[in-house]
Every structure is written in structure tokens, then in C-alpha cells.
Amino acid sequence: MEDGPVLSAVCKTVVANAVTTILKAVGEDPQREGLLKTPDRVARAYDELLIGYSIDPLTVLNDALFDVTYSEMVIVNDIDFYSLCEHHMLPFIGKAHVAYIPDKKVVGLSKIPRIVEVFARRLQIQERMTRQIADTIEELLNPLGVAVVIDGMHMCMAMRGVKKSNARMRTSALLGTFAHNSKTRSEFMEHIGPISRVQL
């Protein structure tokens, strides 16, 4: 195995060996055809799924800031994300909705989904991820306000434990005018609408 963006070749071997141990522990035969390459595949998958650890979120935005005279709400909604719950290392997936009100600077459109991706591709909890996205945008743009709402479906709740497959979680982080001005906050919430189970 080769060094990856997150895991070195040595670390991938450690992960692969751990997967082999798990397979044996549950009564499987790691040498059967279907599982023969599974440990290596899992190691490579984690290198991809956790790539957010290797990216500085501030550098994602730094080269895409533009001076613009614009002070209306900018919204990027329905940003797909895939993350891993840090409690069970099972996926949680959903959509992020991000808005900000510029104060002299705007950021390139594609950078907002990139910020979501950076924080999603780590071991996470949805509440922290929501706040990290908002704080990063605020730090770099210094806007009049930032709003982040995330709708998530958690496999750790759907597949195990309470087994509630229809439950969805919505978290929000509201900064600046979104926190202090109910009209601005309501406008944003109207734009993103209710949680859609079809979309998740």
C-alpha cells in the first residue's frame, strides 16, 4: 500500500490488520474469496472518507475572496454531505444549507460546498460540524452574518439502537444578523424550507 493523504502506508497496514481481527472476531474467514482484499479496501476507504483531516479549511477559501459591493443574502443550499459518526464510526448523510450576508467580500461559489466537505470528511458529530462551518466562514469573510443549517440522517440510529429509520436531525448555527434579526433569520429558513425525507 502507498501513503495516502491521511494514512501513511504503515497506518493503512495497521487498519487492515485491525479489520482482519474484526472479521475473525465475528466468525468470518478473512481468507475466503469475497473477504480476501476487504482489509486493504477498508484501509483505502478510510483514507478517502477522512480526507478532511489533511485539509486546512482556511486555505480552501483564501484564494477565492473577492471585493464586491453587495450586502444581500447569499445562500447555497442542498449541499450533499457524507460523514462518519465519531461514536460508532457509522455514516450520517444529508444536506447542508449555508448563507451569509457579505460586508465588502464574497467567496467563490464552489468554496462553500468545499468547506462543508472538509468538515464532513472527519469523524464528526453533526452539532460540531455545523458550528465549524459557520465559524470558518465568519473568520475568513467577516460578514454581517452567517447561517448554517444541516439536515442529517444517522445510520447509528437507523440501523442499530432505537432503529428509527425515519428520524432526521436538524442543527443550526446562527451568527451576526442571523442571530439578532428575526426577519433575516425567517427569510433564510423560508428559503431552505422544511426537512425533506425525499432529499436525504
mmCIF file of C-alpha atoms in Angstrom:
data_model
loop_
_atom_site.group_PDB
_atom_site.id
_atom_site.type_symbol
_atom_site.label_atom_id
_atom_site.label_comp_id
_atom_site.label_asym_id
_atom_site.label_seq_id
_atom_site.Cartn_x
_atom_site.Cartn_y
_atom_site.Cartn_z
ATOM 1 C CA MET A 1 0.000 0.000 0.000
ATOM 2 C CA GLU A 2 1.081 3.565 -0.674
ATOM 3 C CA ASP A 3 0.992 6.651 1.503
ATOM 4 C CA GLY A 4 -2.313 8.498 1.192
ATOM 5 C CA PRO A 5 -3.477 12.000 2.103
ATOM 6 C CA VAL A 6 -4.445 10.923 5.631
ATOM 7 C CA LEU A 7 -2.970 7.483 6.279
ATOM 8 C CA SER A 8 0.610 6.506 5.602
ATOM 9 C CA ALA A 9 1.319 3.059 4.170
ATOM 10 C CA VAL A 10 2.255 1.894 7.663
ATOM 11 C CA CYS A 11 -1.017 3.217 9.123
ATOM 12 C CA LYS A 12 -3.012 1.543 6.356
ATOM 13 C CA THR A 13 -1.405 -1.751 7.304
ATOM 14 C CA VAL A 14 -2.406 -1.194 10.938
ATOM 15 C CA VAL A 15 -6.014 -0.513 9.862
ATOM 16 C CA ALA A 16 -6.046 -3.541 7.548
ATOM 17 C CA ASN A 17 -4.761 -5.795 10.322
ATOM 18 C CA ALA A 18 -7.438 -4.446 12.666
ATOM 19 C CA VAL A 19 -10.137 -5.227 10.093
ATOM 20 C CA THR A 20 -8.776 -8.758 9.784
ATOM 21 C CA THR A 21 -9.072 -9.105 13.556
ATOM 22 C CA ILE A 22 -12.686 -7.886 13.444
ATOM 23 C CA LEU A 23 -13.553 -10.345 10.670
ATOM 24 C CA LYS A 24 -12.155 -13.224 12.719
ATOM 25 C CA ALA A 25 -13.923 -11.998 15.867
ATOM 26 C CA VAL A 26 -17.346 -12.105 14.205
ATOM 27 C CA GLY A 27 -16.729 -15.619 12.914
ATOM 28 C CA GLU A 28 -15.745 -14.847 9.339
ATOM 29 C CA ASP A 29 -12.862 -16.291 7.368
ATOM 30 C CA PRO A 30 -10.628 -13.445 6.112
ATOM 31 C CA GLN A 31 -9.145 -15.884 3.576
ATOM 32 C CA ARG A 32 -12.377 -16.603 1.709
ATOM 33 C CA GLU A 33 -12.598 -15.095 -1.756
ATOM 34 C CA GLY A 34 -15.055 -12.301 -1.007
ATOM 35 C CA LEU A 35 -13.097 -11.054 2.008
ATOM 36 C CA LEU A 36 -9.550 -11.602 0.818
ATOM 37 C CA LYS A 37 -8.972 -7.957 -0.133
ATOM 38 C CA THR A 38 -11.501 -6.404 2.272
ATOM 39 C CA PRO A 39 -8.967 -5.271 4.923
ATOM 40 C CA ASP A 40 -6.928 -3.370 2.332
ATOM 41 C CA ARG A 41 -10.084 -1.914 0.782
ATOM 42 C CA VAL A 42 -11.297 -0.661 4.172
ATOM 43 C CA ALA A 43 -7.905 0.965 4.851
ATOM 44 C CA ARG A 44 -8.006 2.761 1.495
ATOM 45 C CA ALA A 45 -11.633 3.758 2.078
ATOM 46 C CA TYR A 46 -10.811 5.413 5.416
ATOM 47 C CA ASP A 47 -8.020 7.330 3.710
ATOM 48 C CA GLU A 48 -10.661 8.795 1.393
ATOM 49 C CA LEU A 49 -13.530 9.153 3.882
ATOM 50 C CA LEU A 50 -11.362 11.052 6.382
ATOM 51 C CA ILE A 51 -9.539 13.289 3.910
ATOM 52 C CA GLY A 52 -10.806 16.362 5.748
ATOM 53 C CA TYR A 53 -8.050 15.919 8.323
ATOM 54 C CA SER A 54 -5.435 16.688 5.664
ATOM 55 C CA ILE A 55 -7.010 19.978 4.504
ATOM 56 C CA ASP A 56 -6.760 23.346 6.225
ATOM 57 C CA PRO A 57 -10.251 24.845 5.785
ATOM 58 C CA LEU A 58 -8.870 28.389 5.773
ATOM 59 C CA THR A 59 -6.708 27.684 2.723
ATOM 60 C CA VAL A 60 -9.801 26.499 0.855
ATOM 61 C CA LEU A 61 -11.275 29.992 0.985
ATOM 62 C CA ASN A 62 -8.168 32.180 0.949
ATOM 63 C CA ASP A 63 -7.600 32.131 -2.813
ATOM 64 C CA ALA A 64 -11.236 32.803 -3.690
ATOM 65 C CA LEU A 65 -12.117 36.011 -1.848
ATOM 66 C CA PHE A 66 -13.364 38.899 -3.945
ATOM 67 C CA ASP A 67 -14.064 42.536 -3.120
ATOM 68 C CA VAL A 68 -17.664 43.209 -4.076
ATOM 69 C CA THR A 69 -20.225 45.842 -3.171
ATOM 70 C CA TYR A 70 -23.081 43.533 -2.262
ATOM 71 C CA SER A 71 -24.929 43.323 1.025
ATOM 72 C CA GLU A 72 -27.851 40.964 0.338
ATOM 73 C CA MET A 73 -28.151 37.375 1.495
ATOM 74 C CA VAL A 74 -26.067 34.768 -0.331
ATOM 75 C CA ILE A 75 -27.426 31.231 0.050
ATOM 76 C CA VAL A 76 -26.024 27.898 -1.081
ATOM 77 C CA ASN A 77 -28.494 25.190 -0.151
ATOM 78 C CA ASP A 78 -28.925 21.438 -0.561
ATOM 79 C CA ILE A 79 -25.186 20.702 -0.325
ATOM 80 C CA ASP A 80 -24.866 16.928 -0.122
ATOM 81 C CA PHE A 81 -22.500 15.590 2.532
ATOM 82 C CA TYR A 82 -21.361 12.205 3.803
ATOM 83 C CA SER A 83 -19.711 11.868 7.182
ATOM 84 C CA LEU A 84 -18.848 9.299 9.844
ATOM 85 C CA CYS A 85 -20.293 9.484 13.339
ATOM 86 C CA GLU A 86 -17.431 9.528 15.820
ATOM 87 C CA HIS A 87 -19.378 7.447 18.340
ATOM 88 C CA HIS A 88 -19.964 4.362 16.183
ATOM 89 C CA MET A 89 -17.999 5.133 13.000
ATOM 90 C CA LEU A 90 -21.194 4.645 11.009
ATOM 91 C CA PRO A 91 -22.259 7.044 8.260
ATOM 92 C CA PHE A 92 -24.520 10.017 8.631
ATOM 93 C CA ILE A 93 -25.604 11.746 5.466
ATOM 94 C CA GLY A 94 -27.700 14.714 4.494
ATOM 95 C CA LYS A 95 -27.748 18.249 3.211
ATOM 96 C CA ALA A 96 -26.177 21.460 4.413
ATOM 97 C CA HIS A 97 -27.659 24.918 3.820
ATOM 98 C CA VAL A 98 -25.296 27.866 4.171
ATOM 99 C CA ALA A 99 -25.973 31.595 3.977
ATOM 100 C CA TYR A 100 -24.016 34.739 4.671
ATOM 101 C CA ILE A 101 -24.502 38.464 4.277
ATOM 102 C CA PRO A 102 -21.338 39.988 2.811
ATOM 103 C CA ASP A 103 -19.517 43.001 4.159
ATOM 104 C CA LYS A 104 -17.223 44.017 1.292
ATOM 105 C CA LYS A 105 -16.111 40.455 0.462
ATOM 106 C CA VAL A 106 -17.716 37.419 -1.175
ATOM 107 C CA VAL A 107 -16.306 33.948 -1.737
ATOM 108 C CA GLY A 108 -16.318 31.849 -4.897
ATOM 109 C CA LEU A 109 -19.486 29.753 -5.156
ATOM 110 C CA SER A 110 -17.778 26.351 -5.185
ATOM 111 C CA LYS A 111 -15.867 27.110 -1.992
ATOM 112 C CA ILE A 112 -18.902 26.868 0.287
ATOM 113 C CA PRO A 113 -19.523 23.187 -0.585
ATOM 114 C CA ARG A 114 -15.769 22.602 -0.233
ATOM 115 C CA ILE A 115 -15.865 23.915 3.342
ATOM 116 C CA VAL A 116 -18.768 21.587 4.115
ATOM 117 C CA GLU A 117 -16.771 18.702 2.624
ATOM 118 C CA VAL A 118 -13.646 19.485 4.667
ATOM 119 C CA PHE A 119 -15.509 19.198 7.959
ATOM 120 C CA ALA A 120 -17.778 16.332 6.891
ATOM 121 C CA ARG A 121 -14.820 14.147 5.909
ATOM 122 C CA ARG A 122 -13.736 13.676 9.514
ATOM 123 C CA LEU A 123 -15.029 11.693 12.457
ATOM 124 C CA GLN A 124 -17.824 14.026 13.470
ATOM 125 C CA ILE A 125 -20.935 14.868 15.354
ATOM 126 C CA GLN A 126 -23.454 16.944 13.457
ATOM 127 C CA GLU A 127 -23.651 19.679 16.074
ATOM 128 C CA ARG A 128 -19.918 20.381 15.975
ATOM 129 C CA MET A 129 -19.725 20.209 12.189
ATOM 130 C CA THR A 130 -22.487 22.811 11.889
ATOM 131 C CA ARG A 131 -20.612 25.244 14.121
ATOM 132 C CA GLN A 132 -17.234 24.617 12.468
ATOM 133 C CA ILE A 133 -18.614 25.554 9.052
ATOM 134 C CA ALA A 134 -20.172 28.763 10.394
ATOM 135 C CA ASP A 135 -17.081 29.783 12.370
ATOM 136 C CA THR A 136 -14.764 29.240 9.384
ATOM 137 C CA ILE A 137 -16.874 31.408 7.078
ATOM 138 C CA GLU A 138 -17.129 34.103 9.725
ATOM 139 C CA GLU A 139 -13.379 34.097 10.391
ATOM 140 C CA LEU A 140 -12.397 34.445 6.747
ATOM 141 C CA LEU A 141 -15.111 36.683 5.334
ATOM 142 C CA ASN A 142 -16.002 38.735 8.396
ATOM 143 C CA PRO A 143 -19.559 39.051 7.031
ATOM 144 C CA LEU A 144 -22.535 40.754 8.635
ATOM 145 C CA GLY A 145 -23.956 37.346 9.454
ATOM 146 C CA VAL A 146 -23.628 33.612 8.817
ATOM 147 C CA ALA A 147 -26.274 30.892 8.982
ATOM 148 C CA VAL A 148 -25.694 27.168 8.667
ATOM 149 C CA VAL A 149 -28.433 24.544 8.903
ATOM 150 C CA ILE A 150 -27.715 20.855 8.474
ATOM 151 C CA ASP A 151 -30.290 18.110 7.975
ATOM 152 C CA GLY A 152 -28.898 14.664 8.670
ATOM 153 C CA MET A 153 -29.920 11.022 8.698
ATOM 154 C CA HIS A 154 -27.812 8.946 11.084
ATOM 155 C CA MET A 155 -27.173 5.271 10.403
ATOM 156 C CA CYS A 156 -26.209 4.731 14.048
ATOM 157 C CA MET A 157 -29.835 5.486 14.916
ATOM 158 C CA ALA A 158 -31.441 3.875 11.853
ATOM 159 C CA MET A 159 -29.506 0.586 11.793
ATOM 160 C CA ARG A 160 -28.917 -0.066 15.490
ATOM 161 C CA GLY A 161 -30.039 1.098 18.916
ATOM 162 C CA VAL A 162 -33.523 2.583 18.662
ATOM 163 C CA LYS A 163 -33.735 1.645 14.933
ATOM 164 C CA LYS A 164 -35.718 4.723 13.908
ATOM 165 C CA SER A 165 -35.053 4.913 10.177
ATOM 166 C CA ASN A 166 -37.368 7.880 9.565
ATOM 167 C CA ALA A 167 -35.837 10.161 12.184
ATOM 168 C CA ARG A 168 -33.931 13.190 10.919
ATOM 169 C CA MET A 169 -31.776 15.658 12.811
ATOM 170 C CA ARG A 170 -31.626 19.398 12.096
ATOM 171 C CA THR A 171 -28.893 21.558 13.618
ATOM 172 C CA SER A 172 -28.207 25.245 13.155
ATOM 173 C CA ALA A 173 -25.519 27.820 13.823
ATOM 174 C CA LEU A 174 -26.597 31.452 13.527
ATOM 175 C CA LEU A 175 -24.091 34.286 13.801
ATOM 176 C CA GLY A 176 -24.337 38.045 13.497
ATOM 177 C CA THR A 177 -27.507 39.419 11.964
ATOM 178 C CA PHE A 178 -28.999 35.916 11.599
ATOM 179 C CA ALA A 179 -28.840 35.543 15.361
ATOM 180 C CA HIS A 180 -30.081 39.045 16.205
ATOM 181 C CA ASN A 181 -32.601 39.820 13.461
ATOM 182 C CA SER A 182 -35.675 37.581 13.384
ATOM 183 C CA LYS A 183 -36.722 38.857 9.949
ATOM 184 C CA THR A 184 -33.377 37.890 8.403
ATOM 185 C CA ARG A 185 -33.467 34.540 10.149
ATOM 186 C CA SER A 186 -37.016 33.859 8.945
ATOM 187 C CA GLU A 187 -36.101 34.759 5.359
ATOM 188 C CA PHE A 188 -33.283 32.215 5.416
ATOM 189 C CA MET A 189 -35.465 29.494 6.915
ATOM 190 C CA GLU A 190 -38.147 30.137 4.287
ATOM 191 C CA HIS A 191 -35.554 29.735 1.538
ATOM 192 C CA ILE A 192 -34.340 26.350 2.768
ATOM 193 C CA GLY A 193 -37.768 25.006 3.756
ATOM 194 C CA PRO A 194 -38.588 22.020 5.968
ATOM 195 C CA ILE A 195 -36.553 18.817 6.121
ATOM 196 C CA SER A 196 -37.326 16.715 3.060
ATOM 197 C CA ARG A 197 -37.070 12.958 3.566
ATOM 198 C CA VAL A 198 -37.065 12.519 -0.187
ATOM 199 C CA GLN A 199 -33.887 14.567 -0.489
ATOM 200 C CA LEU A 200 -31.933 12.784 2.249
#
